[in-house]
PDB file of C-alpha atoms in Angstrom:
ATOM      1  CA  MET U   1     123.860  91.934 149.174  1.00  0.00           C
ATOM      2  CA  MET U   2     125.593  88.837 148.089  1.00  0.00           C
ATOM      3  CA  MET U   3     128.069  90.802 145.908  1.00  0.00           C
ATOM      4  CA  ARG U   4     128.790  93.291 148.728  1.00  0.00           C
ATOM      5  CA  ASN U   5     129.412  90.517 151.299  1.00  0.00           C
ATOM      6  CA  LEU U   6     131.579  88.704 148.786  1.00  0.00           C
ATOM      7  CA  LEU U   7     133.640  91.829 148.214  1.00  0.00           C
ATOM      8  CA  SER U   8     134.203  92.461 151.877  1.00  0.00           C
ATOM      9  CA  LYS U   9     135.671  88.917 152.240  1.00  0.00           C
ATOM     10  CA  VAL U  10     137.954  89.582 149.360  1.00  0.00           C
ATOM     11  CA  LEU U  11     139.164  92.911 150.572  1.00  0.00           C
ATOM     12  CA  THR U  12     140.223  91.468 153.955  1.00  0.00           C
ATOM     13  CA  THR U  13     142.596  89.097 152.198  1.00  0.00           C
ATOM     14  CA  THR U  14     144.155  91.430 149.550  1.00  0.00           C
ATOM     15  CA  PRO U  15     146.851  90.791 148.342  1.00  0.00           C
ATOM     16  CA  HIS U  16     147.194  87.309 149.783  1.00  0.00           C
ATOM     17  CA  LYS U  17     146.889  84.060 147.809  1.00  0.00           C
ATOM     18  CA  ASN U  18     143.800  82.612 149.422  1.00  0.00           C
ATOM     19  CA  VAL U  19     141.228  84.694 147.520  1.00  0.00           C
ATOM     20  CA  LYS U  20     138.654  82.425 145.878  1.00  0.00           C
ATOM     21  CA  ILE U  21     138.661  82.257 142.093  1.00  0.00           C
ATOM     22  CA  GLU U  22     134.887  82.248 141.983  1.00  0.00           C
ATOM     23  CA  ALA U  23     134.784  85.469 143.908  1.00  0.00           C
ATOM     24  CA  LEU U  24     137.165  87.090 141.498  1.00  0.00           C
ATOM     25  CA  LYS U  25     135.080  85.894 138.496  1.00  0.00           C
ATOM     26  CA  GLN U  26     132.014  87.588 140.057  1.00  0.00           C
ATOM     27  CA  ILE U  27     133.812  90.746 140.551  1.00  0.00           C
ATOM     28  CA  ALA U  28     134.982  90.895 136.903  1.00  0.00           C
ATOM     29  CA  GLN U  29     131.478  90.295 135.750  1.00  0.00           C
ATOM     30  CA  GLU U  30     130.328  93.208 137.958  1.00  0.00           C
ATOM     31  CA  LEU U  31     132.919  95.419 136.382  1.00  0.00           C
ATOM     32  CA  ARG U  32     131.611  94.537 132.942  1.00  0.00           C
ATOM     33  CA  ARG U  33     128.030  95.202 133.995  1.00  0.00           C
ATOM     34  CA  GLN U  34     128.951  98.602 135.398  1.00  0.00           C
ATOM     35  CA  ALA U  35     131.014  99.504 132.254  1.00  0.00           C
ATOM     36  CA  VAL U  36     128.041  98.756 130.000  1.00  0.00           C
ATOM     37  CA  LEU U  37     125.610 100.678 132.198  1.00  0.00           C
ATOM     38  CA  MET U  38     127.916 103.674 132.402  1.00  0.00           C
ATOM     39  CA  THR U  39     128.575 103.963 128.732  1.00  0.00           C
ATOM     40  CA  HIS U  40     124.894 103.353 127.862  1.00  0.00           C
ATOM     41  CA  ARG U  41     123.735 106.011 130.229  1.00  0.00           C
ATOM     42  CA  ALA U  42     126.359 108.504 128.982  1.00  0.00           C
ATOM     43  CA  GLY U  43     125.577 107.740 125.298  1.00  0.00           C
ATOM     44  CA  SER U  44     129.303 107.574 124.639  1.00  0.00           C
ATOM     45  CA  GLY U  45     132.476 106.002 125.748  1.00  0.00           C
ATOM     46  CA  HIS U  46     134.778 103.052 124.955  1.00  0.00           C
ATOM     47  CA  PRO U  47     133.086  99.816 126.117  1.00  0.00           C
ATOM     48  CA  GLY U  48     135.231  97.314 124.124  1.00  0.00           C
ATOM     49  CA  GLY U  49     138.542  97.985 125.827  1.00  0.00           C
ATOM     50  CA  SER U  50     136.733  98.375 129.128  1.00  0.00           C
ATOM     51  CA  LEU U  51     135.280  94.975 128.844  1.00  0.00           C
ATOM     52  CA  SER U  52     138.461  93.149 127.720  1.00  0.00           C
ATOM     53  CA  GLN U  53     140.443  94.331 130.784  1.00  0.00           C
ATOM     54  CA  ALA U  54     137.919  93.363 133.464  1.00  0.00           C
ATOM     55  CA  GLU U  55     139.754  90.223 134.658  1.00  0.00           C
ATOM     56  CA  ILE U  56     143.122  92.081 134.602  1.00  0.00           C
ATOM     57  CA  LEU U  57     141.803  94.882 136.808  1.00  0.00           C
ATOM     58  CA  THR U  58     140.163  92.365 139.194  1.00  0.00           C
ATOM     59  CA  ALA U  59     143.395  90.370 139.558  1.00  0.00           C
ATOM     60  CA  LEU U  60     145.345  93.464 140.301  1.00  0.00           C
ATOM     61  CA  TYR U  61     143.078  95.164 142.828  1.00  0.00           C
ATOM     62  CA  PHE U  62     141.620  92.120 144.591  1.00  0.00           C
ATOM     63  CA  PHE U  63     144.544  89.681 144.406  1.00  0.00           C
ATOM     64  CA  ARG U  64     147.938  91.227 143.601  1.00  0.00           C
ATOM     65  CA  MET U  65     148.388  94.802 144.514  1.00  0.00           C
ATOM     66  CA  LYS U  66     149.161  96.350 147.920  1.00  0.00           C
ATOM     67  CA  HIS U  67     146.688  99.325 148.133  1.00  0.00           C
ATOM     68  CA  ASN U  68     144.467 100.962 150.727  1.00  0.00           C
ATOM     69  CA  PRO U  69     141.207 102.595 149.678  1.00  0.00           C
ATOM     70  CA  LYS U  70     141.010 104.299 153.009  1.00  0.00           C
ATOM     71  CA  ASN U  71     144.362 105.887 152.342  1.00  0.00           C
ATOM     72  CA  PRO U  72     144.887 106.280 148.592  1.00  0.00           C
ATOM     73  CA  GLN U  73     148.182 108.043 149.095  1.00  0.00           C
ATOM     74  CA  ASP U  74     149.639 105.338 151.376  1.00  0.00           C
ATOM     75  CA  PRO U  75     153.450 105.628 150.678  1.00  0.00           C
ATOM     76  CA  HIS U  76     153.770 101.787 150.669  1.00  0.00           C
ATOM     77  CA  ARG U  77     151.071 101.258 148.018  1.00  0.00           C
ATOM     78  CA  ASP U  78     151.688  99.599 144.646  1.00  0.00           C
ATOM     79  CA  ILE U  79     150.945 101.728 141.606  1.00  0.00           C
ATOM     80  CA  CYS U  80     148.481 101.031 138.804  1.00  0.00           C
ATOM     81  CA  ILE U  81     148.404 103.241 135.709  1.00  0.00           C
ATOM     82  CA  LEU U  82     145.771 102.778 133.071  1.00  0.00           C
ATOM     83  CA  SER U  83     147.834 104.062 130.068  1.00  0.00           C
ATOM     84  CA  LYS U  84     144.855 103.351 127.695  1.00  0.00           C
ATOM     85  CA  GLY U  85     142.909 106.104 129.538  1.00  0.00           C
ATOM     86  CA  HIS U  86     139.907 105.996 127.211  1.00  0.00           C
ATOM     87  CA  CYS U  87     138.989 102.518 128.647  1.00  0.00           C
ATOM     88  CA  CYS U  88     138.164 104.024 131.967  1.00  0.00           C
ATOM     89  CA  PRO U  89     134.591 102.725 132.639  1.00  0.00           C
ATOM     90  CA  SER U  90     135.756  99.394 134.151  1.00  0.00           C
ATOM     91  CA  PHE U  91     138.718 101.188 135.726  1.00  0.00           C
ATOM     92  CA  TYR U  92     136.447 103.506 137.588  1.00  0.00           C
ATOM     93  CA  ALA U  93     134.230 100.480 138.367  1.00  0.00           C
ATOM     94  CA  VAL U  94     137.080  98.569 140.011  1.00  0.00           C
ATOM     95  CA  LEU U  95     138.041 101.552 142.162  1.00  0.00           C
ATOM     96  CA  ALA U  96     134.463 101.849 143.263  1.00  0.00           C
ATOM     97  CA  GLU U  97     134.254  98.163 144.068  1.00  0.00           C
ATOM     98  CA  ALA U  98     137.466  98.386 146.051  1.00  0.00           C
ATOM     99  CA  GLY U  99     135.964 101.267 148.139  1.00  0.00           C
ATOM    100  CA  TYR U 100     137.780 104.327 146.786  1.00  0.00           C
ATOM    101  CA  PHE U 101     134.395 106.154 146.188  1.00  0.00           C
ATOM    102  CA  PRO U 102     130.653 105.264 146.291  1.00  0.00           C
ATOM    103  CA  LYS U 103     129.454 102.962 143.525  1.00  0.00           C
ATOM    104  CA  GLU U 104     126.493 105.321 142.984  1.00  0.00           C
ATOM    105  CA  GLU U 105     128.852 107.922 141.503  1.00  0.00           C
ATOM    106  CA  LEU U 106     129.613 105.666 138.555  1.00  0.00           C
ATOM    107  CA  MET U 107     126.330 106.735 136.928  1.00  0.00           C
ATOM    108  CA  SER U 108     127.711 110.269 136.632  1.00  0.00           C
ATOM    109  CA  PHE U 109     130.215 109.141 134.116  1.00  0.00           C
ATOM    110  CA  ARG U 110     130.766 111.739 131.423  1.00  0.00           C
ATOM    111  CA  SER U 111     128.238 114.037 132.940  1.00  0.00           C
ATOM    112  CA  MET U 112     128.770 117.830 133.200  1.00  0.00           C
ATOM    113  CA  GLY U 113     130.651 118.503 136.418  1.00  0.00           C
ATOM    114  CA  SER U 114     131.405 114.899 137.167  1.00  0.00           C
ATOM    115  CA  ARG U 115     134.934 113.904 138.171  1.00  0.00           C
ATOM    116  CA  LEU U 116     134.487 110.661 136.259  1.00  0.00           C
ATOM    117  CA  GLN U 117     135.440 112.038 132.879  1.00  0.00           C
ATOM    118  CA  GLY U 118     135.794 110.071 129.593  1.00  0.00           C
ATOM    119  CA  HIS U 119     139.482 109.651 130.082  1.00  0.00           C
ATOM    120  CA  VAL U 120     141.089 108.785 133.373  1.00  0.00           C
ATOM    121  CA  TYR U 121     141.287 111.835 135.659  1.00  0.00           C
ATOM    122  CA  ALA U 122     143.811 112.103 138.531  1.00  0.00           C
ATOM    123  CA  GLU U 123     141.253 113.960 140.730  1.00  0.00           C
ATOM    124  CA  VAL U 124     139.462 110.531 141.280  1.00  0.00           C
ATOM    125  CA  PRO U 125     140.646 108.729 144.463  1.00  0.00           C
ATOM    126  CA  GLY U 126     142.906 105.855 143.528  1.00  0.00           C
ATOM    127  CA  VAL U 127     143.858 107.351 140.106  1.00  0.00           C
ATOM    128  CA  GLU U 128     147.613 107.975 139.894  1.00  0.00           C
ATOM    129  CA  LEU U 129     147.772 109.709 136.585  1.00  0.00           C
ATOM    130  CA  SER U 130     145.480 111.469 134.124  1.00  0.00           C
ATOM    131  CA  THR U 131     145.765 109.472 130.869  1.00  0.00           C
ATOM    132  CA  GLY U 132     144.210 109.531 127.485  1.00  0.00           C
ATOM    133  CA  SER U 133     146.938 110.741 125.210  1.00  0.00           C
ATOM    134  CA  LEU U 134     148.131 107.306 124.347  1.00  0.00           C
ATOM    135  CA  GLY U 135     151.701 106.185 124.824  1.00  0.00           C
ATOM    136  CA  GLN U 136     152.462 108.119 127.955  1.00  0.00           C
ATOM    137  CA  GLY U 137     151.641 105.764 130.830  1.00  0.00           C
ATOM    138  CA  LEU U 138     154.627 103.444 130.601  1.00  0.00           C
ATOM    139  CA  SER U 139     157.091 106.277 130.560  1.00  0.00           C
ATOM    140  CA  VAL U 140     155.679 107.673 133.722  1.00  0.00           C
ATOM    141  CA  GLY U 141     155.514 104.255 135.235  1.00  0.00           C
ATOM    142  CA  ALA U 142     159.150 103.595 134.376  1.00  0.00           C
ATOM    143  CA  GLY U 143     160.151 106.855 136.079  1.00  0.00           C
ATOM    144  CA  MET U 144     158.174 105.884 139.217  1.00  0.00           C
ATOM    145  CA  ALA U 145     159.773 102.455 139.256  1.00  0.00           C
ATOM    146  CA  LEU U 146     163.308 103.867 138.935  1.00  0.00           C
ATOM    147  CA  SER U 147     162.497 106.322 141.716  1.00  0.00           C
ATOM    148  CA  PHE U 148     161.378 103.505 143.995  1.00  0.00           C
ATOM    149  CA  LYS U 149     164.510 101.522 143.285  1.00  0.00           C
ATOM    150  CA  ILE U 150     166.780 104.527 144.040  1.00  0.00           C
ATOM    151  CA  ASP U 151     164.933 105.068 147.346  1.00  0.00           C
ATOM    152  CA  LYS U 152     165.153 101.260 148.043  1.00  0.00           C
ATOM    153  CA  LYS U 153     161.374 101.014 148.410  1.00  0.00           C
ATOM    154  CA  THR U 154     159.349  97.921 147.666  1.00  0.00           C
ATOM    155  CA  ASN U 155     156.388  99.531 145.738  1.00  0.00           C
ATOM    156  CA  HIS U 156     155.648  97.855 142.513  1.00  0.00           C
ATOM    157  CA  VAL U 157     154.322  99.687 139.388  1.00  0.00           C
ATOM    158  CA  PHE U 158     151.805  98.176 137.009  1.00  0.00           C
ATOM    159  CA  VAL U 159     150.995  99.784 133.674  1.00  0.00           C
ATOM    160  CA  LEU U 160     148.108  98.553 131.617  1.00  0.00           C
ATOM    161  CA  LEU U 161     148.441  99.268 127.850  1.00  0.00           C
ATOM    162  CA  GLY U 162     146.325  98.608 124.772  1.00  0.00           C
ATOM    163  CA  ASP U 163     147.526  96.642 121.801  1.00  0.00           C
ATOM    164  CA  GLY U 164     146.836  99.596 119.433  1.00  0.00           C
ATOM    165  CA  GLU U 165     148.746 101.867 121.849  1.00  0.00           C
ATOM    166  CA  MET U 166     151.881  99.786 121.225  1.00  0.00           C
ATOM    167  CA  GLN U 167     152.185 101.569 117.894  1.00  0.00           C
ATOM    168  CA  GLU U 168     153.238 104.687 119.691  1.00  0.00           C
ATOM    169  CA  GLY U 169     156.923 105.353 119.503  1.00  0.00           C
ATOM    170  CA  SER U 170     157.166 106.615 123.143  1.00  0.00           C
ATOM    171  CA  VAL U 171     156.089 103.169 124.384  1.00  0.00           C
ATOM    172  CA  TRP U 172     159.188 101.655 122.893  1.00  0.00           C
ATOM    173  CA  GLU U 173     161.418 104.304 124.363  1.00  0.00           C
ATOM    174  CA  ALA U 174     160.063 103.471 127.765  1.00  0.00           C
ATOM    175  CA  ILE U 175     160.470  99.667 127.079  1.00  0.00           C
ATOM    176  CA  MET U 176     164.127 100.239 126.116  1.00  0.00           C
ATOM    177  CA  PHE U 177     164.653 102.475 129.232  1.00  0.00           C
ATOM    178  CA  ALA U 178     163.156  99.949 131.620  1.00  0.00           C
ATOM    179  CA  GLY U 179     165.291  97.162 130.204  1.00  0.00           C
ATOM    180  CA  ARG U 180     168.433  99.230 130.365  1.00  0.00           C
ATOM    181  CA  HIS U 181     167.784  99.990 134.052  1.00  0.00           C
ATOM    182  CA  GLN U 182     166.562  96.484 134.986  1.00  0.00           C
ATOM    183  CA  LEU U 183     163.388  97.760 136.466  1.00  0.00           C
ATOM    184  CA  ASN U 184     162.192  94.533 137.977  1.00  0.00           C
ATOM    185  CA  ASN U 185     159.661  96.432 139.981  1.00  0.00           C
ATOM    186  CA  LEU U 186     157.755  97.409 136.785  1.00  0.00           C
ATOM    187  CA  THR U 187     155.165  95.243 135.109  1.00  0.00           C
ATOM    188  CA  ALA U 188     153.659  96.226 131.736  1.00  0.00           C
ATOM    189  CA  ILE U 189     150.462  94.403 130.828  1.00  0.00           C
ATOM    190  CA  VAL U 190     149.353  94.608 127.154  1.00  0.00           C
ATOM    191  CA  ASP U 191     145.612  94.005 126.752  1.00  0.00           C
ATOM    192  CA  PHE U 192     145.816  92.470 123.274  1.00  0.00           C
ATOM    193  CA  ASN U 193     142.087  92.391 122.311  1.00  0.00           C
ATOM    194  CA  GLY U 194     142.915  92.563 118.609  1.00  0.00           C
ATOM    195  CA  VAL U 195     140.803  95.590 117.806  1.00  0.00           C
ATOM    196  CA  GLN U 196     141.535  99.341 117.607  1.00  0.00           C
ATOM    197  CA  GLN U 197     139.617 102.323 116.292  1.00  0.00           C
ATOM    198  CA  GLU U 198     140.535 101.819 112.686  1.00  0.00           C
ATOM    199  CA  GLY U 199     140.116  98.027 112.507  1.00  0.00           C
ATOM    200  CA  PHE U 200     141.896  94.888 113.489  1.00  0.00           C
ATOM    201  CA  THR U 201     145.280  95.546 115.109  1.00  0.00           C
ATOM    202  CA  ASN U 202     147.334  93.071 113.065  1.00  0.00           C
ATOM    203  CA  GLU U 203     145.862  94.479 109.824  1.00  0.00           C
ATOM    204  CA  ILE U 204     147.129  97.940 110.716  1.00  0.00           C
ATOM    205  CA  SER U 205     150.570  97.095 112.038  1.00  0.00           C
ATOM    206  CA  ASP U 206     152.876  94.190 112.710  1.00  0.00           C
ATOM    207  CA  ILE U 207     152.802  94.570 116.562  1.00  0.00           C
ATOM    208  CA  ASN U 208     152.192  90.767 117.000  1.00  0.00           C
ATOM    209  CA  THR U 209     152.588  88.361 114.136  1.00  0.00           C
ATOM    210  CA  GLU U 210     153.917  84.830 113.967  1.00  0.00           C
ATOM    211  CA  GLU U 211     157.126  86.137 112.326  1.00  0.00           C
ATOM    212  CA  ARG U 212     157.513  89.011 114.828  1.00  0.00           C
ATOM    213  CA  PRO U 213     155.694  88.297 118.025  1.00  0.00           C
ATOM    214  CA  LEU U 214     155.159  91.022 120.603  1.00  0.00           C
ATOM    215  CA  ALA U 215     156.662  88.888 123.461  1.00  0.00           C
ATOM    216  CA  LYS U 216     159.847  88.507 121.504  1.00  0.00           C
ATOM    217  CA  LYS U 217     160.110  92.306 120.969  1.00  0.00           C
ATOM    218  CA  PHE U 218     159.942  92.886 124.731  1.00  0.00           C
ATOM    219  CA  THR U 219     162.530  90.064 125.336  1.00  0.00           C
ATOM    220  CA  GLU U 220     164.973  91.641 122.989  1.00  0.00           C
ATOM    221  CA  PHE U 221     164.848  94.809 125.116  1.00  0.00           C
ATOM    222  CA  GLY U 222     165.725  92.901 128.261  1.00  0.00           C
ATOM    223  CA  TRP U 223     162.260  92.186 129.594  1.00  0.00           C
ATOM    224  CA  HIS U 224     160.936  88.848 130.932  1.00  0.00           C
ATOM    225  CA  ALA U 225     157.832  88.398 128.720  1.00  0.00           C
ATOM    226  CA  ILE U 226     154.981  85.878 129.124  1.00  0.00           C
ATOM    227  CA  GLU U 227     151.728  85.381 127.316  1.00  0.00           C
ATOM    228  CA  ILE U 228     148.624  84.403 129.135  1.00  0.00           C
ATOM    229  CA  ASN U 229     144.904  84.312 128.602  1.00  0.00           C
ATOM    230  CA  GLY U 230     143.873  87.642 130.032  1.00  0.00           C
ATOM    231  CA  ASN U 231     140.229  86.671 130.416  1.00  0.00           C
ATOM    232  CA  SER U 232     140.654  83.421 132.346  1.00  0.00           C
TER     233      SER U 232
END
């Protein structure tokens, strides 16, 4: 009951600045707990990337974004695209915590007939785009952001990518496109947890090294890039 009461207080203040940090920390821990339970029950899934993005998702859905779980298609909503769609357990968990669907449904993850599939599925309330084929989310997000600017709308688009995903060429096409069109209503968040399926990210590619840092690559394409501790 303490967690549910806590969440109700947070939801009434979204996306204002008076949300308590301690409340957000507890939500992030709940997302981690649910992600572990979901993948354990299913006997499969991608828990690593789900755990590393818990604070990011919490900050977006309970602090920053304009969204309405009672009306997922609210035309004034901000958009969140999980481009690394295989990391969906904590993404489904944050949607359930926010009230898009019952938390009890989380335990149907990867079950036959469940809408909570192993990669993000657009039939789930609150999901904007089916993802899983890496490298697609930022391109779609850039298109949405450009559309909002053309229509003079205030919607903001957030795209969460993985560090291994940054090796996809289509990501860099989208980065170049967004910089060219000055899409200041688009935010790309790279969850740099340092590990991908084949090993440590920096041992596989030079996505982020001292000589060639990732933030500088974004800057050279016209982005405003900052580096933060994504788990603080």
